């Protein structure tokens, strides 16, 4: 019987099945190396960390060994969009080429599936008499009778942020599980059963860690037992893992619980007026709790904030009211499954709140973040390395972690320490693109220091205008702060002829489609546009970055990690801040050159790249582009690029 490595090598040959099935397909050397090492990891049941530069073709490089392995495979991607692209576009062409008989499944998180029980409840008792909400509920109710999958993604005619969606989907808090009257018809249950029967399942990182967290509590598992795990966009895992291995409680959760209790008071518990009064009181106190924080969204240190006398008084009142609600609701246990489930949720949230109020707990960060309407308290472990190491090395499994941005300064030590993967094999593959010919990096001279905000704003504007004009738009301006983005969004449209698109005006997908259609636009974006965006060709040939993407020093989780590093005698800047910033910058830079024919200019408006010793770490981690500090030379590069495009 041929080894997996031999079968993989045969699949990628010039006259092999991929070349026969996919027009114009030709395997790249780096792609062959990556596919071979992944096949080896599957054969040896080992762990592989692989950084594959942009253009390597890593998707095919992991799909082919996965499909030929003959084992149960889980593939996890960074986002739902990538998950769907993989399942609906890449996998069909691969399975056709390889004549693979494997059963495939796409599994999303529970918020992506219609909950028939909650739909029935809220159509019968509409929560708020808003015209748009009523219309959306009516459309969803009609669709519910037609859909086979219950996948909310089918509802393309309803806004992504429709107020109806939380009322017709479930959370782990409000799902009744086996006690649900329509359990056998549950769309989520059917999707899980299909995944359990499949040979290859595509999930996203959020779902993978949600499953791990559930296993960790001993309540069962979402996903079937797998033999091979492949993580694409694996650079996202450390922060997600910390989030899922932590605890949180939010005002949204508490208000949803109060709403469900209020509904029970109108149906099963109409003879219990006292319960409704206490529920209303808790709901009001939760709203008052949000009012203790500024109106504008913020993140902060809960250990410090919770010590303020006003906050202590608020928390005491809320805790006492929740305790009273707990005692009163206890008397109604057994009246209905919905009431019993509300009691369980109340008990869980009461316990979480107690945990989050214990500010003496070591090795965790206690922090909060607010939106305009809600707030969330978080307990986040400072390291998940030990826990994740146990998961990965517990059994005879194969694990592959791949991304274009895992290494820092040519090594994997930072990522390995974060994830507890010091024993893993590593592979670093450069991009096949000819960056010396295709791209120029400019760090303009005479810029003010980044902390000189007003001077920096004007300098960034003055730098950007001639570059945008010369390039005829086709530009991403990527920012490290919303404040700078907002300022630029106000002043730039008055200074240039090209259309300006701004993150937040509409959905990310619509903005990107519009950017490509216009062919001369400037798109202003923050963190969500630094990664997972693929604009090929002339449509994007200029990327301007306002400054090095160091996390805000006020970030409570960063502060806690830096304090922990200091206590261990390690330089917190070198161990925590610098590696994170390098990986973020690599992601932003990766937006520019997406294909062998692309040419473009990268401008980083932060002179620390050349004036600080750590600038060398950033530069070493970036692709080997031409470099300049001269804007005149940069404008000439743009002119030469335009001339070459006309000749083509």
Coordinates of C-alpha atoms in Angstrom, one line a residue:
X1 CA 0.0 0.0 0.0
X2 CA 1.4 3.4 -1.0
X3 CA 2.3 5.9 1.8
X4 CA 0.3 9.1 2.1
X5 CA 3.5 11.0 1.1
X6 CA 3.8 9.0 -2.1
X7 CA 0.1 9.5 -3.0
X8 CA 0.4 13.3 -2.3
X9 CA 3.5 13.6 -4.5
X10 CA 1.6 11.8 -7.3
X11 CA -1.4 14.1 -6.9
X12 CA 0.8 17.2 -7.5
X13 CA 2.7 15.9 -10.5
X14 CA 2.5 17.8 -13.8
X15 CA 0.3 15.2 -15.4
X16 CA -1.4 14.3 -12.1
X17 CA -5.1 14.5 -11.1
X18 CA -4.9 18.2 -9.9
X19 CA -3.4 19.3 -13.2
X20 CA -6.0 17.3 -15.2
X21 CA -8.9 18.7 -13.2
X22 CA -7.9 22.3 -12.6
X23 CA -7.2 24.5 -15.6
X24 CA -3.7 26.1 -15.5
X25 CA -2.7 24.3 -12.3
X26 CA 1.0 23.9 -11.7
X27 CA 2.4 23.0 -8.3
X28 CA 4.9 25.4 -6.7
X29 CA 8.1 24.1 -5.0
X30 CA 7.0 25.6 -1.6
X31 CA 3.6 24.0 -2.0
X32 CA 5.1 20.6 -2.6
X33 CA 7.4 20.9 0.4
X34 CA 4.4 21.9 2.6
X35 CA 2.2 19.1 1.3
X36 CA 4.9 16.6 1.9
X37 CA 5.6 17.7 5.5
X38 CA 1.9 17.7 6.3
X39 CA 1.6 14.2 4.9
X40 CA 4.6 13.2 7.0
X41 CA 3.0 14.7 10.1
X42 CA -0.2 12.6 9.4
X43 CA 1.8 9.4 8.9
X44 CA 3.9 9.9 12.0
X45 CA 1.0 11.3 14.2
X46 CA 3.1 14.3 15.0
X47 CA 2.7 18.1 15.4
X48 CA 3.8 20.5 12.7
X49 CA 4.0 24.3 12.8
X50 CA 4.3 25.7 9.2
X51 CA 4.6 29.3 8.1
X52 CA 3.8 29.5 4.4
X53 CA 4.3 32.9 2.8
X54 CA 1.6 34.5 0.7
X55 CA 1.2 32.7 -2.6
X56 CA 2.5 29.3 -1.4
X57 CA -0.9 27.7 -2.1
X58 CA -1.3 26.3 1.4
X59 CA -5.0 25.5 1.1
X60 CA -4.3 22.8 -1.6
X61 CA -1.2 21.8 0.3
X62 CA -3.2 20.7 3.4
X63 CA -6.4 19.6 1.6
X64 CA -4.7 16.9 -0.6
X65 CA -3.0 15.1 2.4
X66 CA -6.1 15.4 4.4
X67 CA -8.3 13.9 1.7
X68 CA -5.8 11.1 0.9
X69 CA -5.1 10.2 4.6
X70 CA -8.0 7.8 5.0
X71 CA -8.5 9.2 8.5
X72 CA -11.2 11.4 10.2
X73 CA -10.1 15.0 9.6
X74 CA -11.1 18.3 11.2
X75 CA -10.1 21.5 9.4
X76 CA -10.5 24.8 11.3
X77 CA -10.4 28.2 9.6
X78 CA -10.1 31.7 11.0
X79 CA -13.6 33.0 10.0
X80 CA -17.0 31.8 8.8
X81 CA -16.3 33.4 5.3
X82 CA -13.1 31.3 4.9
X83 CA -14.9 28.3 6.2
X84 CA -17.6 28.6 3.5
X85 CA -15.1 29.3 0.8
X86 CA -13.2 26.2 1.8
X87 CA -16.3 24.0 1.8
X88 CA -18.2 25.4 -1.2
X89 CA -15.2 26.3 -3.5
X90 CA -12.0 24.5 -2.7
X91 CA -13.1 21.2 -1.4
X92 CA -15.5 20.4 -4.3
X93 CA -12.6 20.9 -6.8
X94 CA -10.2 18.8 -4.7
X95 CA -12.6 15.9 -4.2
X96 CA -13.5 15.9 -7.9
X97 CA -9.8 15.9 -8.9
X98 CA -8.9 13.1 -6.4
X99 CA -12.1 11.2 -7.1
X100 CA -12.5 11.1 -3.3
X101 CA -15.5 9.3 -1.9
X102 CA -15.3 10.9 1.5
X103 CA -18.3 12.3 3.3
X104 CA -17.8 16.1 4.0
X105 CA -19.6 18.3 6.5
X106 CA -19.7 22.0 7.3
X107 CA -20.4 22.8 11.0
X108 CA -21.0 26.3 12.4
X109 CA -21.6 27.6 15.9
X110 CA -25.1 27.4 17.3
X111 CA -25.9 31.1 16.6
X112 CA -25.9 30.2 12.9
X113 CA -28.8 27.8 13.2
X114 CA -32.5 28.5 13.5
X115 CA -34.0 27.5 16.9
X116 CA -37.6 26.3 16.1
X117 CA -38.6 26.5 19.8
X118 CA -37.5 30.2 20.2
X119 CA -39.1 31.1 16.9
X120 CA -42.4 29.6 18.0
X121 CA -42.2 31.4 21.3
X122 CA -41.4 34.9 19.9
X123 CA -43.8 34.7 17.0
X124 CA -46.6 33.9 19.5
X125 CA -45.4 36.6 22.0
X126 CA -43.6 39.3 20.0
X127 CA -40.9 40.9 22.4
X128 CA -41.1 44.5 21.1
X129 CA -43.6 46.0 18.7
X130 CA -41.1 47.4 16.2
X131 CA -42.2 47.3 12.5
X132 CA -38.8 46.0 11.2
X133 CA -38.6 43.4 13.9
X134 CA -42.2 42.2 13.1
X135 CA -41.4 42.1 9.4
X136 CA -38.1 40.1 9.9
X137 CA -39.9 37.6 12.3
X138 CA -42.6 37.1 9.7
X139 CA -40.0 36.4 6.9
X140 CA -38.0 34.1 9.2
X141 CA -41.2 32.2 10.1
X142 CA -42.0 31.7 6.4
X143 CA -38.4 30.6 5.6
X144 CA -38.5 28.1 8.6
X145 CA -41.1 26.1 6.7
X146 CA -38.9 25.8 3.6
X147 CA -35.3 25.4 4.9
X148 CA -33.7 22.0 5.0
X149 CA -30.6 23.1 7.1
X150 CA -31.8 26.0 9.3
X151 CA -28.6 27.8 8.4
X152 CA -29.2 31.5 9.1
X153 CA -26.7 32.3 6.2
X154 CA -29.6 31.4 3.8
X155 CA -31.5 34.5 5.0
X156 CA -29.7 36.8 2.6
X157 CA -32.7 39.2 2.5
X158 CA -32.4 40.0 6.2
X159 CA -29.8 42.3 7.6
X160 CA -26.8 40.6 9.3
X161 CA -27.5 42.6 12.5
X162 CA -31.3 42.2 12.4
X163 CA -32.8 42.5 15.9
X164 CA -34.9 39.4 15.2
X165 CA -31.9 37.0 15.0
X166 CA -31.2 36.7 18.8
X167 CA -34.9 35.8 19.2
X168 CA -34.8 32.9 16.8
X169 CA -31.4 31.4 17.6
X170 CA -30.2 29.8 20.8
X171 CA -27.2 30.3 23.1
X172 CA -25.6 27.8 25.4
X173 CA -27.5 29.7 28.2
X174 CA -31.0 29.4 26.8
X175 CA -30.9 26.1 24.9
X176 CA -33.1 23.5 26.6
X177 CA -31.2 20.6 25.2
X178 CA -33.0 17.2 25.4
X179 CA -35.8 18.9 27.4
X180 CA -36.7 21.0 24.3
X181 CA -40.2 20.0 22.9
X182 CA -38.9 20.1 19.3
X183 CA -35.5 18.4 20.1
X184 CA -35.8 15.8 17.4
X185 CA -36.3 18.5 14.7
X186 CA -33.4 20.7 15.9
X187 CA -31.3 22.0 13.0
X188 CA -28.2 22.3 15.2
X189 CA -28.6 18.7 16.3
X190 CA -29.0 17.5 12.7
X191 CA -25.8 19.4 11.7
X192 CA -23.9 17.9 14.6
X193 CA -25.1 14.4 13.7
X194 CA -24.0 14.9 10.1
X195 CA -20.6 16.1 11.3
X196 CA -20.2 13.0 13.5
X197 CA -20.9 10.8 10.5
X198 CA -18.5 12.7 8.2
X199 CA -14.9 11.8 7.2
X200 CA -13.9 15.5 7.0
X201 CA -15.5 18.4 8.9
X202 CA -14.8 22.1 8.3
X203 CA -15.3 24.3 11.4
X204 CA -13.9 27.6 12.5
X205 CA -11.6 28.4 15.5
X206 CA -14.4 29.7 17.7
X207 CA -16.4 26.5 17.3
X208 CA -13.3 24.3 18.0
X209 CA -12.5 26.1 21.2
X210 CA -16.1 26.2 22.3
X211 CA -16.0 22.4 21.9
X212 CA -12.8 22.1 23.9
X213 CA -14.2 24.3 26.7
X214 CA -17.3 22.1 26.8
X215 CA -15.2 18.9 27.0
X216 CA -13.1 20.6 29.8
X217 CA -16.2 21.0 31.9
X218 CA -17.2 17.3 31.4
X219 CA -20.6 18.1 29.8
X220 CA -19.9 16.3 26.6
X221 CA -18.6 17.4 23.2
X222 CA -19.8 19.2 20.1
X223 CA -17.5 17.5 17.5
X224 CA -16.7 13.9 16.8
X225 CA -13.4 12.4 17.8
X226 CA -10.9 13.2 15.0
X227 CA -7.6 11.7 14.0
X228 CA -6.1 14.7 12.1
X229 CA -6.5 18.4 13.1
X230 CA -5.5 21.2 10.6
X231 CA -5.7 24.8 11.6
X232 CA -5.5 27.5 8.9
X233 CA -4.8 31.1 10.0
X234 CA -3.4 29.5 13.1
X235 CA -1.9 32.9 14.3
X236 CA -5.4 33.7 15.7
X237 CA -5.4 30.7 18.1
X238 CA -3.5 32.1 21.2
X239 CA -6.0 34.9 21.9
X240 CA -9.1 32.8 21.1
X241 CA -7.9 30.0 23.3
X242 CA -7.4 32.3 26.2
X243 CA -10.9 33.7 25.7
X244 CA -12.5 30.3 25.6
X245 CA -10.6 28.9 28.6
X246 CA -11.7 31.9 30.6
X247 CA -15.1 33.0 32.1
X248 CA -17.3 35.9 31.3
X249 CA -20.7 37.3 32.2
X250 CA -22.5 40.1 30.3
X251 CA -25.4 42.4 30.8
X252 CA -26.8 41.0 27.6
X253 CA -26.9 37.5 29.0
X254 CA -28.6 38.7 32.2
X255 CA -31.2 40.8 30.3
X256 CA -32.0 37.9 28.0
X257 CA -32.5 35.7 31.1
X258 CA -34.9 38.4 32.5
X259 CA -36.7 38.6 29.2
X260 CA -37.2 34.8 29.1
X261 CA -38.4 34.9 32.8
X262 CA -40.8 37.7 31.9
X263 CA -42.2 35.5 29.1
X264 CA -42.6 32.6 31.6
X265 CA -44.4 34.9 34.0
X266 CA -46.9 35.7 31.1
X267 CA -47.5 32.0 30.4
X268 CA -46.6 29.2 32.9
X269 CA -46.2 31.4 36.0
X270 CA -49.1 33.9 35.7
X271 CA -50.0 33.1 39.3
X272 CA -46.6 34.4 40.5
X273 CA -46.7 38.2 40.5
X274 CA -43.8 38.5 43.0
X275 CA -41.5 36.7 40.5
X276 CA -42.3 39.3 37.8
X277 CA -41.6 42.2 40.1
X278 CA -38.2 40.8 41.2
X279 CA -37.3 40.0 37.5
X280 CA -38.1 43.6 36.6
X281 CA -35.9 44.8 39.4
X282 CA -32.9 42.7 38.4
X283 CA -33.4 43.9 34.7
X284 CA -33.4 47.5 35.8
X285 CA -30.3 47.1 38.0
X286 CA -28.4 45.4 35.1
X287 CA -29.2 48.5 33.0
X288 CA -28.1 50.8 35.9
X289 CA -24.9 48.8 36.1
X290 CA -24.1 49.7 32.5
X291 CA -24.7 53.4 33.4
X292 CA -21.8 53.2 35.9
X293 CA -19.4 53.3 32.9
X294 CA -18.9 56.0 30.3
X295 CA -21.2 56.1 27.3
X296 CA -18.4 55.5 24.8
X297 CA -17.2 51.9 24.5
X298 CA -14.0 51.1 26.5
X299 CA -11.9 48.3 27.9
X300 CA -10.5 48.5 31.4
X301 CA -9.1 46.7 34.5
X302 CA -12.0 45.2 36.5
X303 CA -9.7 44.7 39.6
X304 CA -9.3 48.4 39.8
X305 CA -12.8 49.5 38.7
X306 CA -14.5 47.1 41.1
X307 CA -12.8 48.8 44.1
X308 CA -14.6 52.1 43.5
X309 CA -17.2 52.7 46.3
X310 CA -20.0 53.4 43.8
X311 CA -19.2 50.3 41.9
X312 CA -19.0 48.2 45.1
X313 CA -22.4 49.5 46.1
X314 CA -23.9 48.7 42.7
X315 CA -22.5 45.2 42.7
X316 CA -23.8 44.5 46.1
X317 CA -27.4 45.6 45.1
X318 CA -27.3 43.5 42.0
X319 CA -25.9 40.4 43.8
X320 CA -28.5 40.7 46.5
X321 CA -31.4 41.0 43.9
X322 CA -30.1 38.0 41.9
X323 CA -29.9 36.0 45.2
X324 CA -33.5 36.9 46.0
X325 CA -34.6 36.0 42.4
X326 CA -32.7 32.7 42.8
X327 CA -34.6 31.9 46.0
X328 CA -38.0 32.9 44.7
X329 CA -37.6 31.0 41.3
X330 CA -36.5 27.9 43.2
X331 CA -40.0 27.6 44.6
X332 CA -41.4 27.2 41.0
X333 CA -39.0 24.4 39.9
X334 CA -40.8 21.6 38.1
X335 CA -43.6 23.9 36.7
X336 CA -42.1 23.7 33.2
X337 CA -38.9 22.8 31.3
X338 CA -38.5 26.5 30.4
X339 CA -38.7 27.6 34.0
X340 CA -36.3 24.9 35.1
X341 CA -33.8 26.0 32.4
X342 CA -34.1 29.6 33.5
X343 CA -33.2 28.5 37.0
X344 CA -30.1 26.7 35.8
X345 CA -29.0 29.8 33.8
X346 CA -29.6 32.0 36.8
X347 CA -27.5 29.7 39.0
X348 CA -24.7 29.7 36.4
X349 CA -24.6 33.5 36.0
X350 CA -24.8 34.0 39.8
X351 CA -21.7 31.7 40.2
X352 CA -19.8 33.5 37.3
X353 CA -20.5 36.9 38.9
X354 CA -19.2 35.6 42.2
X355 CA -16.0 34.4 40.5
X356 CA -15.5 37.6 38.6
X357 CA -15.9 39.6 41.9
X358 CA -13.1 37.6 43.5
X359 CA -10.2 40.0 42.7
X360 CA -7.6 38.0 44.6
X361 CA -7.4 35.2 42.0
X362 CA -3.8 34.9 40.7
X363 CA -2.6 34.1 37.1
X364 CA -5.7 35.6 35.5
X365 CA -6.6 39.0 34.0
X366 CA -9.9 40.4 35.3
X367 CA -11.1 43.0 32.8
X368 CA -14.3 44.5 31.3
X369 CA -15.4 45.9 28.0
X370 CA -18.4 47.9 27.1
X371 CA -20.5 48.6 24.0
X372 CA -23.0 51.4 23.8
X373 CA -25.7 49.2 25.2
X374 CA -23.9 46.4 27.2
X375 CA -20.9 45.5 29.3
X376 CA -19.1 42.2 29.8
X377 CA -16.8 41.1 32.6
X378 CA -14.0 38.7 31.7
X379 CA -11.7 36.4 33.6
X380 CA -8.9 35.4 31.2
X381 CA -6.0 33.0 32.0
X382 CA -2.7 34.7 31.3
X383 CA -1.4 31.4 29.7
X384 CA -3.1 28.4 28.2
X385 CA 0.1 26.7 27.2
X386 CA -0.1 23.9 29.7
X387 CA -3.7 23.2 29.1
X388 CA -3.3 23.2 25.3
X389 CA -0.2 21.1 25.4
X390 CA -2.2 18.4 27.3
X391 CA -4.9 18.5 24.6
X392 CA -2.4 18.2 21.7
X393 CA -0.1 15.6 23.1
X394 CA -2.8 13.5 25.0
X395 CA -3.4 10.9 22.3
X396 CA -2.0 9.5 19.0
X397 CA -3.2 12.3 16.8
X398 CA -1.8 14.5 14.0
X399 CA -1.9 18.3 14.4
X400 CA -1.0 20.9 11.7
X401 CA -0.9 24.6 12.5
X402 CA -0.3 26.8 9.4
X403 CA -0.5 30.6 8.6
X404 CA 1.5 33.2 6.6
X405 CA 2.3 34.8 10.0
X406 CA 3.5 32.5 12.7
X407 CA 7.2 33.4 13.0
X408 CA 9.0 36.4 14.5
X409 CA 12.5 37.3 13.4
X410 CA 12.8 33.9 11.6
X411 CA 11.8 31.7 14.5
X412 CA 8.7 30.1 16.1
X413 CA 9.7 30.4 19.8
X414 CA 7.1 33.0 20.6
X415 CA 4.2 31.0 19.2
X416 CA 5.5 27.7 20.6
X417 CA 5.6 29.2 24.1
X418 CA 2.1 30.7 23.8
X419 CA 0.6 27.4 22.7
X420 CA 2.7 24.9 24.7
X421 CA 4.0 23.5 21.4
X422 CA 7.8 23.5 22.2
X423 CA 8.1 19.9 21.0
X424 CA 6.5 20.5 17.6
X425 CA 8.3 20.2 14.3
X426 CA 8.6 23.5 12.4
X427 CA 8.7 24.6 8.7
X428 CA 9.3 28.1 7.4
X429 CA 8.6 28.6 3.7
X430 CA 9.2 32.0 2.0
X431 CA 6.6 33.3 -0.4
X432 CA 7.3 32.4 -4.1
X433 CA 6.7 36.1 -5.1
X434 CA 9.7 38.2 -6.3
X435 CA 9.3 41.0 -3.8
X436 CA 12.4 42.8 -5.0
X437 CA 10.8 43.3 -8.4
X438 CA 7.1 43.5 -7.3
X439 CA 7.2 45.8 -4.3
X440 CA 8.7 48.8 -2.6
X441 CA 8.7 49.6 1.1
X442 CA 8.9 53.3 2.0
X443 CA 9.4 54.7 5.5
X444 CA 9.2 58.4 4.8
X445 CA 11.8 60.8 6.3
X446 CA 11.1 63.7 8.6
X447 CA 8.0 62.2 10.3
X448 CA 7.1 63.4 13.8
X449 CA 7.2 60.8 16.7
X450 CA 4.0 58.7 16.8
X451 CA 2.9 60.1 20.2
X452 CA 2.7 63.6 18.7
X453 CA -0.8 63.0 17.6
X454 CA -1.8 66.3 15.9
X455 CA 1.6 66.6 14.1
X456 CA 1.3 63.0 13.1
X457 CA -2.2 63.4 11.7
X458 CA -1.1 66.2 9.4
X459 CA 2.1 64.4 8.4
X460 CA 0.1 61.3 7.5
X461 CA -2.4 63.3 5.4
X462 CA 0.4 65.2 3.6
X463 CA 2.2 61.9 2.9
X464 CA -0.9 60.1 1.7
X465 CA -2.3 62.7 -0.8
X466 CA 0.5 62.7 -3.5
X467 CA 0.8 58.9 -3.2
X468 CA -3.0 58.3 -3.6
X469 CA -3.2 60.8 -6.5
X470 CA -0.2 59.2 -8.3
X471 CA -1.6 55.7 -7.8
X472 CA -5.1 56.8 -8.9
X473 CA -6.5 55.5 -5.6
X474 CA -6.4 51.7 -5.4
X475 CA -5.3 52.2 -1.8
X476 CA -5.8 50.7 1.6
X477 CA -5.1 53.0 4.5
X478 CA -4.7 50.8 7.6
X479 CA -4.9 52.4 11.1
X480 CA -4.0 51.2 14.6
X481 CA -6.7 53.4 16.2
X482 CA -10.3 54.4 15.5
X483 CA -9.5 58.0 16.5
X484 CA -7.0 58.4 13.6
X485 CA -9.4 56.6 11.2
X486 CA -12.2 59.0 12.1
X487 CA -10.1 62.1 11.7
X488 CA -8.8 60.9 8.3
X489 CA -12.3 60.0 7.2
X490 CA -13.4 63.6 7.8
X491 CA -10.5 65.4 6.1
X492 CA -9.3 63.1 3.3
X493 CA -12.4 63.3 1.0
X494 CA -12.0 67.1 0.7
X495 CA -8.3 66.7 -0.4
X496 CA -8.5 64.1 -3.1
X497 CA -10.6 63.3 -6.2
X498 CA -10.9 59.6 -5.5
X499 CA -13.9 58.1 -3.6
X500 CA -13.2 57.3 0.1
X501 CA -14.8 54.2 1.7
X502 CA -14.7 53.9 5.4
X503 CA -15.0 50.8 7.7
X504 CA -18.3 50.8 9.4
X505 CA -20.3 52.5 6.6
X506 CA -21.6 49.1 5.6
X507 CA -20.6 45.4 6.0
X508 CA -17.0 44.4 5.2
X509 CA -18.0 42.3 2.3
X510 CA -20.0 45.1 0.6
X511 CA -17.2 47.6 1.2
X512 CA -14.7 45.2 -0.5
X513 CA -17.0 44.6 -3.4
X514 CA -17.5 48.3 -3.9
X515 CA -13.7 49.0 -3.6
X516 CA -13.0 46.5 -6.4
X517 CA -15.9 47.8 -8.6
X518 CA -14.8 51.5 -8.3
X519 CA -11.2 50.7 -9.3
X520 CA -9.9 54.0 -7.9
X521 CA -11.1 54.1 -4.3
X522 CA -9.3 54.6 -1.0
X523 CA -10.5 52.3 1.8
X524 CA -9.9 53.3 5.4
X525 CA -9.9 50.4 7.9
X526 CA -8.7 49.3 11.3
X527 CA -7.9 45.8 12.6
X528 CA -10.5 43.8 10.7
X529 CA -9.0 44.9 7.4
X530 CA -5.5 44.0 8.4
X531 CA -6.1 40.3 7.7
X532 CA -8.4 37.9 5.8
X533 CA -8.8 40.3 2.8
X534 CA -7.7 39.2 -0.6
X535 CA -7.8 41.8 -3.4
X536 CA -5.7 40.8 -6.3
X537 CA -4.4 42.6 -9.4
X538 CA -4.3 46.4 -9.9
X539 CA -7.4 47.0 -7.8
X540 CA -5.1 47.3 -4.7
X541 CA -1.5 48.5 -5.3
X542 CA -0.9 50.9 -2.4
X543 CA -1.0 50.1 1.3
X544 CA -0.4 52.9 3.8
X545 CA 0.0 52.0 7.5
X546 CA -0.2 54.8 10.0
X547 CA 2.2 53.3 12.6
X548 CA 3.5 50.1 14.1
X549 CA 0.6 48.1 15.5
X550 CA 1.7 47.8 19.2
X551 CA -1.3 46.9 21.4
X552 CA -2.6 49.8 23.5
X553 CA -0.6 50.0 26.8
X554 CA -4.0 50.5 28.5
X555 CA -5.2 47.1 27.4
X556 CA -5.9 45.2 30.7
X557 CA -5.0 41.8 29.3
X558 CA -1.7 43.1 27.9
X559 CA -0.9 44.8 31.2
X560 CA -1.5 41.6 33.1
X561 CA 0.7 39.5 30.8
X562 CA 3.5 42.1 31.0
X563 CA 3.3 42.1 34.8
X564 CA 3.5 38.3 34.8
X565 CA 6.6 38.4 32.5
X566 CA 8.3 41.0 34.8
X567 CA 7.7 38.7 37.8
X568 CA 9.4 35.9 35.9
X569 CA 12.4 38.1 35.2
X570 CA 11.7 38.4 31.5
X571 CA 11.6 41.6 29.5
X572 CA 7.9 42.2 28.9
X573 CA 8.4 44.3 25.8
X574 CA 10.5 41.7 24.1
X575 CA 8.4 38.8 25.3
X576 CA 4.9 40.1 24.9
X577 CA 4.5 43.5 23.1
X578 CA 7.1 43.2 20.3
X579 CA 6.2 39.7 19.0
X580 CA 2.4 40.5 18.9
X581 CA 3.1 43.7 17.0
X582 CA 5.4 41.9 14.5
X583 CA 2.7 39.3 13.7
X584 CA 0.0 42.1 13.3
X585 CA 2.3 44.1 11.0
X586 CA 3.0 41.0 8.8
X587 CA -0.7 40.5 8.4
X588 CA -1.3 44.1 7.3
X589 CA 1.7 44.0 4.9
X590 CA 0.3 40.8 3.4
X591 CA -2.7 42.7 1.9
X592 CA -0.4 44.2 -0.8
X593 CA 1.0 41.4 -3.0
X594 CA -1.5 38.6 -3.5
X595 CA -0.3 37.2 -6.9
X596 CA 2.8 36.8 -9.0
X597 CA 1.7 39.6 -11.3
X598 CA 0.9 42.1 -8.6
X599 CA 3.1 45.2 -8.1
X600 CA 2.7 47.7 -5.4
X601 CA 4.0 50.1 -2.7
X602 CA 3.9 49.7 1.1
X603 CA 4.3 52.9 3.1
X604 CA 4.8 52.6 6.9
X605 CA 4.6 56.1 8.5
X606 CA 6.5 55.2 11.6
X607 CA 10.2 56.2 11.8
X608 CA 10.7 53.8 14.8
X609 CA 11.3 51.2 12.1
X610 CA 14.7 52.8 11.4
X611 CA 15.4 54.8 14.6
X612 CA 14.8 52.1 17.3
X613 CA 16.9 48.9 17.7
X614 CA 13.7 46.8 17.6
X615 CA 12.9 48.1 14.2
X616 CA 15.3 45.5 12.8
X617 CA 13.1 42.7 14.2
X618 CA 10.2 44.1 12.2
X619 CA 12.2 44.5 9.0
X620 CA 13.7 41.0 9.3
X621 CA 10.2 39.6 9.6
X622 CA 8.9 41.4 6.4
X623 CA 9.2 40.2 2.8
X624 CA 12.4 41.3 1.1
X625 CA 11.0 44.3 -0.8
X626 CA 13.0 47.2 -2.2
X627 CA 13.4 49.9 0.5
X628 CA 13.5 53.6 0.4
X629 CA 13.0 56.7 2.7
X630 CA 12.5 59.0 -0.3
X631 CA 8.9 59.8 -1.4
X632 CA 10.2 61.0 -4.8
X633 CA 11.6 57.6 -5.5
X634 CA 8.4 56.0 -4.3
X635 CA 6.4 58.2 -6.6
X636 CA 8.7 57.1 -9.5
X637 CA 8.1 53.5 -8.6
X638 CA 4.4 54.1 -8.9
X639 CA 4.9 55.8 -12.2
X640 CA 7.0 53.0 -13.6
X641 CA 4.4 50.5 -12.4
X642 CA 1.7 52.3 -14.2
X643 CA 3.8 52.5 -17.4
X644 CA 4.5 48.8 -17.2
X645 CA 0.8 48.0 -16.8
X646 CA 0.0 50.1 -20.0
X647 CA 2.7 48.1 -21.9
X648 CA 1.1 44.9 -20.8

